[in-house]
Structure formats: C-alpha cells, structure tokens
Short mmCIF file of C-alpha atoms in Angstrom, two decimals:
data_model
loop_
_atom_site.label_atom_id
_atom_site.label_comp_id
_atom_site.label_asym_id
_atom_site.label_seq_id
_atom_site.Cartn_x
_atom_site.Cartn_y
_atom_site.Cartn_z
CA UNK A 712 -7.89 1.93 8.16
CA UNK A 713 -5.46 2.76 10.94
CA UNK A 714 -1.96 3.99 10.07
CA UNK A 715 1.04 1.69 10.25
CA UNK A 716 3.82 2.35 12.79
CA UNK A 717 7.37 1.00 12.64
CA UNK A 718 9.11 -0.45 15.71
CA UNK A 719 11.43 1.61 17.90
CA UNK A 720 15.04 2.13 16.87
CA UNK A 721 17.33 -0.91 17.05
CA UNK A 722 20.49 1.08 17.86
CA UNK A 723 23.60 -0.23 16.12
CA UNK A 724 21.75 -2.37 13.56
CA UNK A 725 23.79 -2.36 10.32
CA UNK A 726 22.33 -0.96 7.11
CA UNK A 727 21.69 -3.68 4.52
CA UNK A 728 23.35 -3.05 1.17
CA UNK A 729 21.27 -2.53 -1.95
CA UNK A 730 21.58 -1.91 -5.67
CA UNK A 731 18.53 -0.23 -7.19
CA UNK A 732 17.58 1.76 -10.29
CA UNK A 733 17.05 5.48 -9.81
CA UNK A 734 14.56 7.70 -11.57
CA UNK A 735 17.57 9.41 -13.22
CA UNK A 736 18.49 6.20 -15.07
CA UNK A 737 21.42 5.19 -12.87
CA UNK A 738 21.95 2.16 -10.66
CA UNK A 739 22.59 3.28 -7.08
CA UNK A 740 24.11 1.35 -4.18
CA UNK A 741 24.29 2.10 -0.48
CA UNK A 742 27.99 2.93 -0.95
CA UNK A 743 27.07 5.50 -3.62
CA UNK A 744 24.85 7.52 -1.29
CA UNK A 745 26.72 6.94 1.97
CA UNK A 746 27.65 10.25 3.57
CA UNK A 747 30.84 10.86 5.58
CA UNK A 748 28.74 12.04 8.56
CA UNK A 749 25.72 9.75 8.20
CA UNK A 750 23.16 8.33 5.82
CA UNK A 751 19.39 8.72 5.68
CA UNK A 752 17.28 6.10 3.91
CA UNK A 753 13.62 7.07 3.47
CA UNK A 754 10.89 4.69 2.34
CA UNK A 755 8.31 6.86 0.60
CA UNK A 756 5.87 6.62 -2.29
CA UNK A 757 3.95 8.92 -4.60
CA UNK A 758 0.39 8.49 -3.41
CA UNK A 759 0.48 8.23 0.39
CA UNK A 760 -1.20 11.26 2.02
CA UNK A 761 1.31 11.10 4.90
CA UNK A 762 4.21 11.43 2.43
CA UNK A 763 2.51 14.09 0.33
CA UNK A 764 1.74 16.21 3.40
CA UNK A 765 5.39 15.99 4.52
CA UNK A 766 7.12 16.49 1.15
CA UNK A 767 7.99 20.15 1.68
CA UNK A 768 9.58 19.26 5.02
CA UNK A 769 11.35 16.18 3.61
CA UNK A 770 12.83 18.27 0.81
CA UNK A 771 13.83 21.11 3.16
CA UNK A 772 15.45 18.75 5.66
CA UNK A 773 17.23 16.82 2.91
CA UNK A 774 18.81 19.95 1.49
CA UNK A 775 20.01 21.04 4.92
CA UNK A 776 21.31 17.55 5.74
CA UNK A 777 23.35 17.55 2.51
CA UNK A 778 25.15 20.60 3.94
CA UNK A 779 26.02 18.47 7.01
CA UNK A 780 27.49 15.82 4.66
CA UNK A 781 24.70 13.31 5.28
CA UNK A 782 23.96 11.06 2.29
CA UNK A 783 20.31 10.58 1.41
CA UNK A 784 18.16 8.32 -0.74
CA UNK A 785 14.43 7.66 -0.98
CA UNK A 786 13.10 4.23 -1.92
CA UNK A 787 9.66 3.30 -3.22
CA UNK A 788 8.87 -0.36 -2.57
CA UNK A 789 5.13 -0.39 -3.15
CA UNK A 790 3.50 -2.93 -5.45
CA UNK A 791 3.13 -0.86 -8.60
CA UNK A 792 0.85 -3.42 -10.29
CA UNK A 793 -1.95 -2.86 -7.79
CA UNK A 794 -0.86 0.74 -7.05
CA UNK A 795 -0.02 2.20 -10.48
CA UNK A 796 0.53 5.68 -9.01
CA UNK A 797 3.78 4.21 -7.64
CA UNK A 798 5.05 2.89 -10.99
CA UNK A 799 8.65 3.63 -11.93
CA UNK A 800 7.49 6.03 -14.65
CA UNK A 801 5.32 7.97 -12.20
CA UNK A 802 8.16 7.97 -9.66
CA UNK A 803 10.33 9.80 -12.21
CA UNK A 804 7.61 12.40 -12.81
CA UNK A 805 7.10 12.80 -9.06
CA UNK A 806 10.82 13.30 -8.37
CA UNK A 807 11.06 15.88 -11.18
CA UNK A 808 7.94 17.72 -10.03
CA UNK A 809 9.26 18.02 -6.47
CA UNK A 810 12.87 18.62 -7.58
CA UNK A 811 14.33 15.89 -5.36
CA UNK A 812 17.94 16.61 -4.39
CA UNK A 813 18.44 12.92 -3.57
CA UNK A 814 18.12 9.70 -5.60
CA UNK A 815 14.62 8.22 -5.78
CA UNK A 816 15.06 4.46 -6.08
CA UNK A 817 12.70 1.71 -7.21
CA UNK A 818 12.56 -1.49 -5.15
CA UNK A 819 10.38 -3.44 -7.57
CA UNK A 820 11.03 -6.86 -5.97
CA UNK A 821 10.56 -5.40 -2.47
CA UNK A 822 13.72 -7.13 -1.24
CA UNK A 823 15.22 -3.93 0.14
CA UNK A 824 12.06 -3.03 2.06
CA UNK A 825 12.08 -6.52 3.57
CA UNK A 826 15.80 -6.29 4.45
CA UNK A 827 15.17 -2.97 6.23
CA UNK A 828 11.92 -4.21 7.77
CA UNK A 829 10.22 -1.10 6.39
CA UNK A 830 6.66 -0.79 7.60
CA UNK A 831 5.13 2.40 6.30
CA UNK A 832 5.51 5.44 4.09
CA UNK A 833 7.24 7.49 5.24
CA UNK A 834 9.66 5.31 7.21
CA UNK A 835 12.99 6.95 8.08
CA UNK A 836 16.26 5.13 8.84
CA UNK A 837 19.08 7.36 10.10
CA UNK A 838 22.55 5.80 10.17
CA UNK A 839 25.85 7.12 11.49
CA UNK A 840 29.07 7.20 9.46
CA UNK A 841 29.61 3.49 10.24
CA UNK A 842 26.15 2.70 8.80
CA UNK A 843 24.79 1.77 12.23
CA UNK A 844 21.15 2.66 12.85
CA UNK A 845 20.71 5.62 15.20
CA UNK A 846 17.26 6.96 14.27
CA UNK A 847 13.95 5.35 13.36
CA UNK A 848 11.50 8.10 14.07
CA UNK A 849 9.16 10.59 12.50
CA UNK A 850 9.96 13.73 10.56
CA UNK A 851 8.39 16.02 13.16
CA UNK A 852 5.57 16.39 15.62
CA UNK A 853 3.18 17.93 13.06
CA UNK A 854 2.25 14.73 11.21
CA UNK A 855 -0.21 15.42 8.41
CA UNK A 856 -0.91 18.97 9.65
CA UNK A 857 2.26 20.98 8.93
CA UNK A 858 2.94 23.59 11.59
CA UNK A 859 5.63 26.27 11.32
CA UNK A 860 6.88 25.69 14.87
CA UNK A 861 6.85 21.87 14.87
CA UNK A 862 9.97 20.33 16.35
CA UNK A 863 12.12 19.03 13.46
CA UNK A 864 12.81 15.61 14.98
CA UNK A 865 14.36 13.95 11.92
CA UNK A 866 16.62 16.89 11.11
CA UNK A 867 17.74 17.36 14.73
CA UNK A 868 18.40 13.63 15.13
CA UNK A 869 20.44 13.49 11.93
CA UNK A 870 22.39 16.61 12.93
CA UNK A 871 23.18 14.96 16.27
CA UNK A 872 24.24 11.78 14.46
CA UNK A 873 26.44 13.79 12.07
CA UNK A 874 28.12 15.56 15.00
CA UNK A 875 28.40 12.72 17.54
CA UNK A 876 27.74 9.41 15.76
CA UNK A 877 24.83 8.69 18.10
CA UNK A 878 21.13 9.38 17.80
CA UNK A 879 18.72 10.63 20.44
CA UNK A 880 17.53 8.12 23.03
CA UNK A 881 13.94 9.35 22.88
CA UNK A 882 12.33 8.81 19.48
CA UNK A 883 8.72 8.79 18.33
CA UNK A 884 8.00 6.29 15.54
CA UNK A 885 6.88 7.52 12.16
CA UNK A 886 3.31 6.96 11.06
CA UNK A 887 1.96 6.43 7.59
CA UNK A 888 0.36 4.17 5.05
CA UNK A 889 1.53 0.57 5.14
CA UNK A 890 3.96 -0.63 2.50
CA UNK A 891 1.84 -2.09 -0.31
CA UNK A 892 3.23 -5.63 -0.46
CA UNK A 893 2.77 -7.89 -3.44
CA UNK A 894 0.57 -10.89 -2.94
CA UNK A 895 2.51 -14.09 -2.20
CA UNK A 896 3.00 -16.19 -5.30
#
C-alpha cells in the first residue's frame, strides 16, 4: 500500500472551528487552543508507523513551539470500530504514555477531518495568528528514519509564521497512512 499525501498548502485558507472531547475529559474548541502567534493542528493516530516514528520529534517540536506562543492540538479521526487501536480509551493511554503537552482530541464522527480535508496521519496544518493556513507540510526530511541532522521543516515553518505571520513558500507535503474513514451508511 502506498502512503497518502496531502495537497500543497492553500495559503490563507481559514481554519474551520471545532468542538471535540479531549483525552483529559474536557471539551476543546479551536478558540481554546488558538495561540497568539499561531496554531498547529495535527491529525495523528495511535497505530500509524509514520506517526509512531515521528512522535519524539512531534513532542520536541510541540514543546518548543509552546515557548513561541503557538497553540497546538492533535486530533485522531480514524474509524475506531475497524481500528480499535485508535479508540478513545487507547488515545488516552497513548497521550499519557508519551506525555503529550497538547490536547489529544477525538473526532469520532470524522466531521473535523472532513472540514480540514485531512488526508493522512500525520497531517500538519500550521495557521498564523489570524487562523489563516500558512503551512501544510511534513515534520522534517527524515520521514520514518529519524536523523539527528534532519531539517526541522515543521518547527522552522511555525517559527517563521509566529514571527512574520507568513509561512515558507516551498513546502514538502507530509506522508503517512491514510485517514481510516468509516464506511458510508
């Protein structure tokens, strides 16, 4: 099976609002996580090897982006009936195990993933302070083979967005497992 790839960044596209349950037992909205210098929405899941191989880097970058006053949330939209490793209960265990410093949200109905046109896990959406899309790229050039000297594309893009309000012109799309959509009723 070949990996899924999202489209290139649609600069200026406005972030759709959402209201989702978090693994900490709270309901979280886009306004709740919005950062004064930008917002990063990540579509991830528990079982995707692309996500698992990037978790250390996602966590590192998220902590450093918090220092730049960038708000962050991760959303799992996978069909948890056919993919029980992505159930809400297992999401909570996963977030605790990895000590997420950001809310991990459950998109059970998949409406948020559809509104964002999320394609894969991981799929990164970097917005400026006005919630206009400025980054839709990968975490770094290493992919599933972490390398100590890999260019930190997501972090550098979000730092640029935090400082200038605009993302880099050149972006390489993320790659990962496709979102596990529910069968049409």
